[in-house]
Coordinates of C-alpha atoms in Angstrom, one line a residue:
Chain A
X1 CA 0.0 0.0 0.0
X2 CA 1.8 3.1 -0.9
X3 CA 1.6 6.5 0.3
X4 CA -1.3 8.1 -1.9
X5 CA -3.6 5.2 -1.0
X6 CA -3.1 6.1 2.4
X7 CA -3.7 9.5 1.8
X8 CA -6.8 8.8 0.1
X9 CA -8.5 6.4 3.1
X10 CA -7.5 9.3 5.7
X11 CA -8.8 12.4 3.1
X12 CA -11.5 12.8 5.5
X13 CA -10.0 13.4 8.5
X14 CA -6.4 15.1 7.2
X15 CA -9.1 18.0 5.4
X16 CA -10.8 18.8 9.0
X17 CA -11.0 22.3 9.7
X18 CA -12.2 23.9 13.1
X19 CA -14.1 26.1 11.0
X20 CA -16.0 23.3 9.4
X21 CA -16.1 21.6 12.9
X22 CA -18.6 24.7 14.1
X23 CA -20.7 25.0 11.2
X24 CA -21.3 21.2 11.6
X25 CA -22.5 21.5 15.2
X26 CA -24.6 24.6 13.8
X27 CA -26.2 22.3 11.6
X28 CA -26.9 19.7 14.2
X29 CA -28.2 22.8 16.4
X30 CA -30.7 23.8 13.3
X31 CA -31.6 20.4 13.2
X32 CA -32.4 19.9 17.1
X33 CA -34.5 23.2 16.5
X34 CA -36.3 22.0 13.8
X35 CA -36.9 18.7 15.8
X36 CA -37.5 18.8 19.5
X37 CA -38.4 22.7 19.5
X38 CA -40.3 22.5 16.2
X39 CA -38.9 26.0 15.5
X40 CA -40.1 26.4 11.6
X41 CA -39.3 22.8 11.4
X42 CA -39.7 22.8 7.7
X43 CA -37.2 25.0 6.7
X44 CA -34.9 24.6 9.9
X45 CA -34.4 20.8 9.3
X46 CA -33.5 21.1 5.4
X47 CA -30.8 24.0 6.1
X48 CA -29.4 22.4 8.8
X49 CA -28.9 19.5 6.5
X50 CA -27.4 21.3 4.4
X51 CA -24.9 23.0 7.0
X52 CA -23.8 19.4 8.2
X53 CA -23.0 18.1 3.9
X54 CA -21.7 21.0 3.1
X55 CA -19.0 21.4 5.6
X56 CA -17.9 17.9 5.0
X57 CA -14.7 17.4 4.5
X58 CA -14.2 18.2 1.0
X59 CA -17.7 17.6 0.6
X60 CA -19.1 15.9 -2.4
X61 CA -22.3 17.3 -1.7
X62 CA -20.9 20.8 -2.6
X63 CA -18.4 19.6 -5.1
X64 CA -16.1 21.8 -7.2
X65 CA -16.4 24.2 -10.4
X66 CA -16.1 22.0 -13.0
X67 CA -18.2 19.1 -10.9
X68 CA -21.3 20.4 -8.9
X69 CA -22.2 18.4 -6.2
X70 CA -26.1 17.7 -5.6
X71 CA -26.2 20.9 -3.5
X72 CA -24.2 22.9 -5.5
X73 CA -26.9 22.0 -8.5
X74 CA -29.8 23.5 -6.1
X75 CA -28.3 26.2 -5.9
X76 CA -27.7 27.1 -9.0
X77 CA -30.9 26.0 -10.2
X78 CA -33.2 28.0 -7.7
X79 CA -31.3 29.8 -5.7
X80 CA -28.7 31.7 -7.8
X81 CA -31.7 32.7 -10.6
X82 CA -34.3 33.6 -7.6
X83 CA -36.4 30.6 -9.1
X84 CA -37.3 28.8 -5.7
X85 CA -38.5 31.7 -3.7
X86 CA -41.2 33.0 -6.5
X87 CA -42.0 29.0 -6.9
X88 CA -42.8 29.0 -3.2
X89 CA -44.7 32.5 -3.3
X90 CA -47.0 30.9 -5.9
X91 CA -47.6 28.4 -3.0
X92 CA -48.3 31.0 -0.7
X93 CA -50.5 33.0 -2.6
X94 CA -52.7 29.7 -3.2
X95 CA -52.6 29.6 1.1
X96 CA -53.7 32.9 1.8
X97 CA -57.3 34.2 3.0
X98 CA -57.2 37.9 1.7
X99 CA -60.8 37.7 2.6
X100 CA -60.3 39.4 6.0
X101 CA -58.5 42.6 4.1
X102 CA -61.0 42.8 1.3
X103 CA -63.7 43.4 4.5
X104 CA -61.2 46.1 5.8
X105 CA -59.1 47.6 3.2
X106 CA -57.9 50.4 5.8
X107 CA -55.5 47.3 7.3
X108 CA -53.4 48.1 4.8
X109 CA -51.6 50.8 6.3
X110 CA -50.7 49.0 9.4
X111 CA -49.1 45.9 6.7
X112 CA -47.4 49.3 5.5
X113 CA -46.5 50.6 8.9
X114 CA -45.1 46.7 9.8
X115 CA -42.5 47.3 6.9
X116 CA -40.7 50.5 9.1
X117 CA -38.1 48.1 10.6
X118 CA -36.5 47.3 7.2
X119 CA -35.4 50.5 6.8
X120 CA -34.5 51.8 10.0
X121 CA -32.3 48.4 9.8
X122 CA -30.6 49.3 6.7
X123 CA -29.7 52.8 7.5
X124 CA -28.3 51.1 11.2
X125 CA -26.7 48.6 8.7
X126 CA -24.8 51.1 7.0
X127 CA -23.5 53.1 10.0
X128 CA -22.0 49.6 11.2
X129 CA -19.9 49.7 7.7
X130 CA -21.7 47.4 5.7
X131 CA -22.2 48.6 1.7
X132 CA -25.1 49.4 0.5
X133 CA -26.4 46.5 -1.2
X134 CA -25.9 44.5 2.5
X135 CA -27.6 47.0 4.2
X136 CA -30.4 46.6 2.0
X137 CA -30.3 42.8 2.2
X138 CA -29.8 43.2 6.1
X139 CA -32.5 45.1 6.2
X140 CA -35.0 42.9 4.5
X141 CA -34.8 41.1 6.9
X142 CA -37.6 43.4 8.9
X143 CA -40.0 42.2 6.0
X144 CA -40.4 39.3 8.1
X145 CA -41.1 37.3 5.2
X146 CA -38.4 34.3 4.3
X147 CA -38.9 34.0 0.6
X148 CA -38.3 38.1 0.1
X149 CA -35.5 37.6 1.9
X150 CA -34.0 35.6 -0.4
X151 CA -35.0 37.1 -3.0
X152 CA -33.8 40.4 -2.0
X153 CA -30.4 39.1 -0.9
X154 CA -29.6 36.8 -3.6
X155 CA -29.8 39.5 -6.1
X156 CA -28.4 42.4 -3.7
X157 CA -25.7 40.2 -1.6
X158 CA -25.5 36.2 -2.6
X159 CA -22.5 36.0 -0.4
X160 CA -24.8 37.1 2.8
X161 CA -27.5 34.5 1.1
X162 CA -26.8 32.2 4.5
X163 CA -27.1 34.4 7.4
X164 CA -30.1 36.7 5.8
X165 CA -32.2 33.2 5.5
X166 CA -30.9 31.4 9.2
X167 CA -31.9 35.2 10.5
X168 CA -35.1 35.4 8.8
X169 CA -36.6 31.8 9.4
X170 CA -35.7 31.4 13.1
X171 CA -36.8 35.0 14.5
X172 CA -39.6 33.8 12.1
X173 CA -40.5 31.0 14.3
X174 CA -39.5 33.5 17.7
X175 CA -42.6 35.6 16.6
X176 CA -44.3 34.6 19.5
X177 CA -41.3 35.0 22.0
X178 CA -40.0 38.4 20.4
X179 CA -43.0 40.1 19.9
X180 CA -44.8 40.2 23.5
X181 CA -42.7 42.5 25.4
X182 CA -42.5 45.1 22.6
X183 CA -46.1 44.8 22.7
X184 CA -46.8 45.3 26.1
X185 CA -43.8 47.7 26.4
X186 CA -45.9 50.0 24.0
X187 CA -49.4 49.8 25.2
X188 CA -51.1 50.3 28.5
X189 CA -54.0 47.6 29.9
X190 CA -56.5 49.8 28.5
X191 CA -55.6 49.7 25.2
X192 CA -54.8 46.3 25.2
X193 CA -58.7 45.8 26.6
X194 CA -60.3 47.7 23.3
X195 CA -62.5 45.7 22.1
X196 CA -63.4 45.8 18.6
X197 CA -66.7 44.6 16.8
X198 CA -66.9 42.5 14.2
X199 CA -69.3 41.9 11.2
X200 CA -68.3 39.5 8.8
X201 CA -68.9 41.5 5.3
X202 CA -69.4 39.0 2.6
X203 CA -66.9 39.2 0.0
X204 CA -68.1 38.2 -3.5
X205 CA -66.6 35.6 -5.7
X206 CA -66.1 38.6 -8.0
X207 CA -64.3 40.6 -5.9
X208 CA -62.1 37.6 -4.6
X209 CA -61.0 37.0 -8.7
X210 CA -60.4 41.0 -9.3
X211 CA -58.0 41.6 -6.4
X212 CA -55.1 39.5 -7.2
X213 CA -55.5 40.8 -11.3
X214 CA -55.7 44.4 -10.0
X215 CA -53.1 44.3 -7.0
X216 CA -50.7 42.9 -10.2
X217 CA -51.5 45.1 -12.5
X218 CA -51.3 48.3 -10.2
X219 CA -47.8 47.2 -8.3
X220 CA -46.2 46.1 -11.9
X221 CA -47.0 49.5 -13.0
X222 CA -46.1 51.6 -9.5
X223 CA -42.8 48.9 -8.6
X224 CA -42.0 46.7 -11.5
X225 CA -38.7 45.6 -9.1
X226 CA -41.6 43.8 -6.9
X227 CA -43.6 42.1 -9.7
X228 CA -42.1 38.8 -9.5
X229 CA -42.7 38.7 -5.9
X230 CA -46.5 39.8 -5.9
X231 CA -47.2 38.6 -9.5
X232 CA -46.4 35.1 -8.0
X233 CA -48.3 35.9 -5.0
X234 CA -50.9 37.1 -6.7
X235 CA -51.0 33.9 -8.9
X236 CA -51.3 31.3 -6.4
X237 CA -54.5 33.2 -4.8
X238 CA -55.8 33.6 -8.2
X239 CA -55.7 29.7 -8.8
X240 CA -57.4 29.4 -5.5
X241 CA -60.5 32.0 -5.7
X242 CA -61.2 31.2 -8.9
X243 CA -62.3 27.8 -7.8
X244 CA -61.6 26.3 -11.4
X245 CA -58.1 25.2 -11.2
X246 CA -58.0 23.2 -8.0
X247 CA -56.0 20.9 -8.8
X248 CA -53.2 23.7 -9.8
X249 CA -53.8 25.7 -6.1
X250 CA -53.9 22.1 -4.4
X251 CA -50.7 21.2 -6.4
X252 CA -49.3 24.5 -5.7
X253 CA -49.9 24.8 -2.1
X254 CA -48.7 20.7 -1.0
X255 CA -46.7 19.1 -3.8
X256 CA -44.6 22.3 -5.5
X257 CA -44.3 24.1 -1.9
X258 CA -43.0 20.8 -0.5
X259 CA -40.4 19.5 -2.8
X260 CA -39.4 23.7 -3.7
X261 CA -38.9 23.9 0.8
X262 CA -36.9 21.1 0.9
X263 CA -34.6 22.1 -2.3
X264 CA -34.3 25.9 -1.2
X265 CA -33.4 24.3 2.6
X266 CA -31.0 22.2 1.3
X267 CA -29.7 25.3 -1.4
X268 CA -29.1 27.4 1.5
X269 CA -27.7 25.6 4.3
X270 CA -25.0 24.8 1.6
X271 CA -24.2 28.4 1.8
X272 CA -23.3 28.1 5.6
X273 CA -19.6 27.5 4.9
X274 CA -17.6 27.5 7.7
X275 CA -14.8 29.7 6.0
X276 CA -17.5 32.6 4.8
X277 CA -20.1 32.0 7.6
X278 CA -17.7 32.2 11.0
X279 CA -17.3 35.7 10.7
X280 CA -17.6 39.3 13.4
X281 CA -20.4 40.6 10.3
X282 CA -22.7 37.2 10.8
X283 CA -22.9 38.0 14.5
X284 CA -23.9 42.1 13.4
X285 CA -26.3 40.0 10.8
X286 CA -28.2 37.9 13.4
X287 CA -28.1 40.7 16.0
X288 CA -29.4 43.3 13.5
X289 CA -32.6 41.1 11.9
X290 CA -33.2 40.5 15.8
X291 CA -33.7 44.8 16.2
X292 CA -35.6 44.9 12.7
X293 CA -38.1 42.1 13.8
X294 CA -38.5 44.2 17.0
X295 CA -38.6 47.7 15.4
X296 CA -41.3 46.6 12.6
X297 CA -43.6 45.5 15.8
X298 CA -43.0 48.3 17.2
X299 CA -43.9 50.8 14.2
X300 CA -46.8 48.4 13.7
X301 CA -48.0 49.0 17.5
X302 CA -47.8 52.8 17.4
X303 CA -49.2 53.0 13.9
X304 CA -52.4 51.3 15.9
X305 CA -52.3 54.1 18.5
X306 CA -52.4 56.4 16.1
X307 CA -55.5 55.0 14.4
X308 CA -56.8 54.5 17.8
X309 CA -56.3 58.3 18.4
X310 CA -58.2 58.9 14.9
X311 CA -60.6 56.3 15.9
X312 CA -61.9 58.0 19.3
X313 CA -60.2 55.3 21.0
X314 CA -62.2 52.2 18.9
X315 CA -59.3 50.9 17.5
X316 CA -57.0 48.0 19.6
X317 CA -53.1 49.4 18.6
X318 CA -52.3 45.7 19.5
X319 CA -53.0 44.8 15.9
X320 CA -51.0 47.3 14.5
X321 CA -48.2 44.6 15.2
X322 CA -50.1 42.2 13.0
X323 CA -49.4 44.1 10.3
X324 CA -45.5 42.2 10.4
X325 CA -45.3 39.4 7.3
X326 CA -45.4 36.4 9.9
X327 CA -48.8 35.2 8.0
X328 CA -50.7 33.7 10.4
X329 CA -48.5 33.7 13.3
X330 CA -48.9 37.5 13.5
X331 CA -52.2 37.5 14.1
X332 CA -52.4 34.8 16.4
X333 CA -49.9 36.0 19.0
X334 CA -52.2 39.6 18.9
X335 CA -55.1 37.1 19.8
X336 CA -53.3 35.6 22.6
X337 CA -51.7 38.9 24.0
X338 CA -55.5 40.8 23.9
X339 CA -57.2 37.3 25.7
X340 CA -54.2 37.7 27.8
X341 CA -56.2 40.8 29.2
X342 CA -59.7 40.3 28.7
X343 CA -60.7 36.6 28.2
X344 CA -64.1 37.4 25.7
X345 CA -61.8 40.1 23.7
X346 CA -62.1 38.5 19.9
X347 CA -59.9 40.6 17.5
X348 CA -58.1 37.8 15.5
X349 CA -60.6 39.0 12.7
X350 CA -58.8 42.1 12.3
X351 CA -55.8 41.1 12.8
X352 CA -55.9 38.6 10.0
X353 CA -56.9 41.4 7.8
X354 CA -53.9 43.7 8.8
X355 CA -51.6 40.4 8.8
X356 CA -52.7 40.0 4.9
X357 CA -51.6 43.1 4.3
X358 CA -48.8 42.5 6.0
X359 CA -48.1 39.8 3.2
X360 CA -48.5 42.2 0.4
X361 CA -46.9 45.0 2.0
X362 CA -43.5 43.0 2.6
X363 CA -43.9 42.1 -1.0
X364 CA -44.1 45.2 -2.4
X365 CA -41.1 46.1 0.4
X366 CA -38.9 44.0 -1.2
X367 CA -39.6 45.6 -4.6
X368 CA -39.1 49.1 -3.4
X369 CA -35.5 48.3 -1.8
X370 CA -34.8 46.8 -5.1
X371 CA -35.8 49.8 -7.1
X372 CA -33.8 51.8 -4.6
X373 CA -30.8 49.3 -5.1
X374 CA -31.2 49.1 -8.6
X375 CA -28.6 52.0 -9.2
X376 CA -26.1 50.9 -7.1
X377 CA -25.6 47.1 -7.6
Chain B
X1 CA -35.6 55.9 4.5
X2 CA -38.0 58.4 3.8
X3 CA -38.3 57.9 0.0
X4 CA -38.3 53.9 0.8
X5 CA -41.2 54.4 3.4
X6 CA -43.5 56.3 1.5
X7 CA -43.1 54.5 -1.7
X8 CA -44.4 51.4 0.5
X9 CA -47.3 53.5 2.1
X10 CA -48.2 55.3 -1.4
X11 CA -48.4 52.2 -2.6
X12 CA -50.6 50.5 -0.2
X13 CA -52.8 54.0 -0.2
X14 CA -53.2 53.3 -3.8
X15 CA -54.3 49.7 -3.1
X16 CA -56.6 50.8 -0.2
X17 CA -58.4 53.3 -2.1
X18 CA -59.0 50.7 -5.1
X19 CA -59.9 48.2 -2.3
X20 CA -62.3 50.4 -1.1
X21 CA -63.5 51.5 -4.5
X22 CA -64.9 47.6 -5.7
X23 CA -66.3 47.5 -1.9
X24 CA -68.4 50.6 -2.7
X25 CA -69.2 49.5 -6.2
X26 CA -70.6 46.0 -4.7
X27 CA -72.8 48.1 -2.5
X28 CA -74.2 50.5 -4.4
X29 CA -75.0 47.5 -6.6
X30 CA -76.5 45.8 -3.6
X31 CA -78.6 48.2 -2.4
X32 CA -80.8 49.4 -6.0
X33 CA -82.5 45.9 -5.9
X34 CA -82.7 45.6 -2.0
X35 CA -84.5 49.0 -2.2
X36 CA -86.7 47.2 -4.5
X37 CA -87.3 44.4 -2.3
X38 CA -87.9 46.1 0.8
X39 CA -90.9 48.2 -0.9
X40 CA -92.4 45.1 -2.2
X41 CA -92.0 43.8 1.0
X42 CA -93.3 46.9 2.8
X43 CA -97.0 46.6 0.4
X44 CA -96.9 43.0 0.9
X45 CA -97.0 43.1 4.7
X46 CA -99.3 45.5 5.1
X47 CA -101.6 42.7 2.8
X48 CA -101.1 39.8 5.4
X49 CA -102.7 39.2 8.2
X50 CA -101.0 41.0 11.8
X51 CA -98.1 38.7 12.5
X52 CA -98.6 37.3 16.2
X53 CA -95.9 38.3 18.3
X54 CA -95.6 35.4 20.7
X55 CA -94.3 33.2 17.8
X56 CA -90.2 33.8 17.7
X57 CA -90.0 31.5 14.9
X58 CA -92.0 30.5 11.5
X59 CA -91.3 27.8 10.3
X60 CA -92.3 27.6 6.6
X61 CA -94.2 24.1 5.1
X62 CA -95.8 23.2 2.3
X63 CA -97.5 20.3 3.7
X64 CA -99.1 22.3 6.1
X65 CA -98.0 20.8 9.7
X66 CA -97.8 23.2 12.5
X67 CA -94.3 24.0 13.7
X68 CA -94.9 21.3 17.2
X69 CA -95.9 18.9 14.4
X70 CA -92.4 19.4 12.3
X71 CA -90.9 19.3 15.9
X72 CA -92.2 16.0 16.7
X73 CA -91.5 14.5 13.5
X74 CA -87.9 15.6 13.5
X75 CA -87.5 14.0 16.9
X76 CA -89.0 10.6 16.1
X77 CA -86.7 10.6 13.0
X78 CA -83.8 11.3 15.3
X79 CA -84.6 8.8 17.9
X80 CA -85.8 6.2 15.2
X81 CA -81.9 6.5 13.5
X82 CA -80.2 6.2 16.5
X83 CA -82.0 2.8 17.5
X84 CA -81.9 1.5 14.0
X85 CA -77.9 2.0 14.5
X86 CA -77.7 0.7 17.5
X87 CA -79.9 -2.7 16.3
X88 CA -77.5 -3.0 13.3
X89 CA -74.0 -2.9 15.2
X90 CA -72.5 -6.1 15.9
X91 CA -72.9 -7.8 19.5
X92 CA -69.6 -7.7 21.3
X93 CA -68.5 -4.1 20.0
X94 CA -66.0 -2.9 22.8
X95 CA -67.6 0.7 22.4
X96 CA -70.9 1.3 22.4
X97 CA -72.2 2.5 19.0
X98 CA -71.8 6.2 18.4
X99 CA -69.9 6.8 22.0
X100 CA -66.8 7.5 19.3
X101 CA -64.7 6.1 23.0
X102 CA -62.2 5.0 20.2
X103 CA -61.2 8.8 19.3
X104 CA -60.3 9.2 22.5
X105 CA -56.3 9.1 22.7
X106 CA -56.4 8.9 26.6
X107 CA -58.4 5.5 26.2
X108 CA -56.0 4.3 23.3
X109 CA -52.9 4.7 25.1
X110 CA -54.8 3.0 28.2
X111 CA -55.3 0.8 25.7
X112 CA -52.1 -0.1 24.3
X113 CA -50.4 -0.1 27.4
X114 CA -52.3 -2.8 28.9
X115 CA -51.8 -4.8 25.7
X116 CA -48.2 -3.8 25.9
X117 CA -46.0 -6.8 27.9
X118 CA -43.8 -4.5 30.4
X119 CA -42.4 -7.3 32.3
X120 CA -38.5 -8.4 31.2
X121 CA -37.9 -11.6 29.8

């Protein structure tokens, strides 16, 4: 047995690298999340995956330039052209109820007011050092809204791809942990106790068809940077209210968001690198999504009081903070935090209407940082 | 920030005022017939006999039962398809028929652990 065979049988542990070391025990951490917290389990678990083959020693999973490994070959395929996330928004779109926002169209200045964080982020971002385009992707962040993110950062900063996304997806799942104290930080018992009637409006099949052709139409115009996010959108919950295609919207919303999750996952916790991921700028990363999570709640919160001011004190501010991406988790924790204070207090109506918006808002967020990026990438 | 900001909330204005513009062209739509309606409705009450006030309910029938007769009848039916289920289960079902006991994950795990053989070979 010669030397090079040698070399060959003990490749694996002569190419171990500390760096590679961490990133592995990050993955196994993302997986443990994902499994026995169930913190956005479906994204968590792929990307963790990912994390652990890709910082393999020279892993095959990744492979080289001239031979793309299998995860190498995602990437390329949906991440690098911004195919998965739009693939998934189609999914999305086929999901959401905009059923509650049709009833209350002025909801859609709280989604707006939930967007504030993204770019108080991004001009934070930038005093930290960081160039424009990865402030803007930093700050996308605040959109609360995974597949933007992507989106948004793959085009403006693919080397930040990793962060952005780990970021994104698991103060996604923290929704219910992070946004509390801000809430009751910015509200007193009183306003938390508003109660808000509720009469279902009946929104007609006609209606429910027009909306997604009209938001598309008007947003493609306004922001064509944010067409391929809400045109996809807008697609999906086409297919689903025009009751015709249902096995498209079904398809859409199990089968193509399934096997699209579970690519993207794998796609992006390839990125996680130990060499580009263990860095001081991945710890600013995570620490600023964590403020632009807390900052859009906040916005959203006293963009309620302020309608509550207009309102003659009608309006609970409490779902101003519903008006974050997080669709339907949003809404939820503004149901639990208002039961929290008066048991027979039902709001989750509303907030499901300012937590649509939410959706279309961080959308058409993403666009607009684009537009504003456009110039400088 | 600023330009970035209001883009979003002009854009969302713009949405919320087209929003609001099919919601009020779906009520004025609404309402020319419904005006209609209610007038007919209006000469066609003052027709009918004074509606008794007691009565909180009416219920509508062709064949001409009372409302305690459409009662009755739905009870009997009731009671009739409960026995006739009952008659046609089998005679040594662990549950009774229709308790649904067997959703009950308390009593399946109860279940399984006493079919379960805990003791070390």
């Amino acid at each position: 047995m010669d030397a090079s065979t040698i070399q060959n049988l003990l490749t694996g542990f002569l190419n171990l690298t500390w760096q590679g070391g961490v990133m592995m025990v990050v993955g196994i951490l993302l997986i443990w999340l994902a499994i026995y917290k169930e913190y956005e389990p479906l994204l968590l678990l792929p990307i963790g995956a990912g994390c652990l083959l890709a910082n393999m020693p020279i892993s095959m999973m990744v492979g080289t330039e001239t031979e793309p490994g299998m995860l190498q070959v995602f990437y390329d395929v949906g991440v690098g052209n911004e195919l998965f996330p739009l693939l998934i928004f189609i999914g999305i779109g086929a999901m959401t109820d905009f059923g509650p926002l049709l009833e209350n169209p002025k909801m859609m200045l709280l989604g707006a007011a939930g967007q504030f964080g993204i770019f108080l982020t991004l001009v934070l971002a930038l005093l930290l050092g960081f160039t424009r385009p990865e402030a803007a992707s930093i700050g996308i962040i605040g959109a609360i809204d995974g597949p933007t993110s992507i989106y948004v950062s793959a085009q403006l900063a693919p080397h930040l791809l990793g962060p952005i996304t780990v970021a994104a997806y698991s103060y996604m799942s923290l929704v219910p942990i992070i946004m509390p104290p801000v809430m009751r930080l910015l509200t007193t018992k009183k306003e938390r106790s508003i109660r808000m009637p509720y009469t279902s409006r009946e929104i007609s099949q006609t209606t429910r068809i027009v909306f997604p052709i009209v938001v598309t139409i008007i947003v493609g115009i306004l922001v064509p940077f944010a067409l391929p996010l809400i045109g996809t959108l807008m697609l999906g919950n086409l297919m689903r209210e025009s009751k015709v295609v249902e096995r498209l919207s079904g398809a859409a919303e199990n089968e193509l968001n399934n096997v699209v999750t579970l690519f993207l996952g794998l796609a992006i916790g390839s990125t996680m690198v130990g060499e580009n991921f263990i860095k001081p700028q991945t710890l600013f990363i995570l620490v600023l999504g964590l403020l632009a999570f807390c900052l859009d709640t906040a916005a959203g919160v006293l963009f309620g009081k302020l309608m509550n001011l207009f309102s003659g004190g009608k309006f609970n501010p409490l779902i101003g903070a519903a008006g974050i991406s997080a669709f339907p988790m949003a809404a939820r924790v503004v149901q639990k935090e208002v039961s929290r204070e008066d048991h027979g207090n039902f709001v989750l109506m509303h907030a499901m209407g300012a937590n649509a918006a939410g959706q279309v808002a961080s959308a058409m967020a993403g666009g607009v940082v684009l537009a504003l990026m456009a110039g400088v990438v | 920030m600023l330009l970035g900001m209001g883009s979003v909330f002009l854009m969302l204005i713009v949405l919320m005022a087209v929003l609001m513009l099919l919601g009020y062209q779906k009520k004025t739509k609404e309402s020319t017939p419904a005006h209609a309606e209610n007038e007919l409705d209006e000469v066609a009450l003052t027709e009918l006999e004074p509606i008794d006030e007691n009565l909180w309910m009416t219920i509508a029938d062709e064949s001409g039962l009372t409302p305690e007769q459409i009662a009755a009848v739905s009870v009997a039916v009731a009671v009739h398809a409960d026995v006739r289920r009952k008659q046609g289960a089998p005679a040594h079902r662990v549950y009774a028929p229709g308790s649904r006991l067997w959703a009950s994950r308390w009593v399946a795990m109860g279940r399984s652990s006493q079919m379960t053989n805990q003791r070390r070979r």
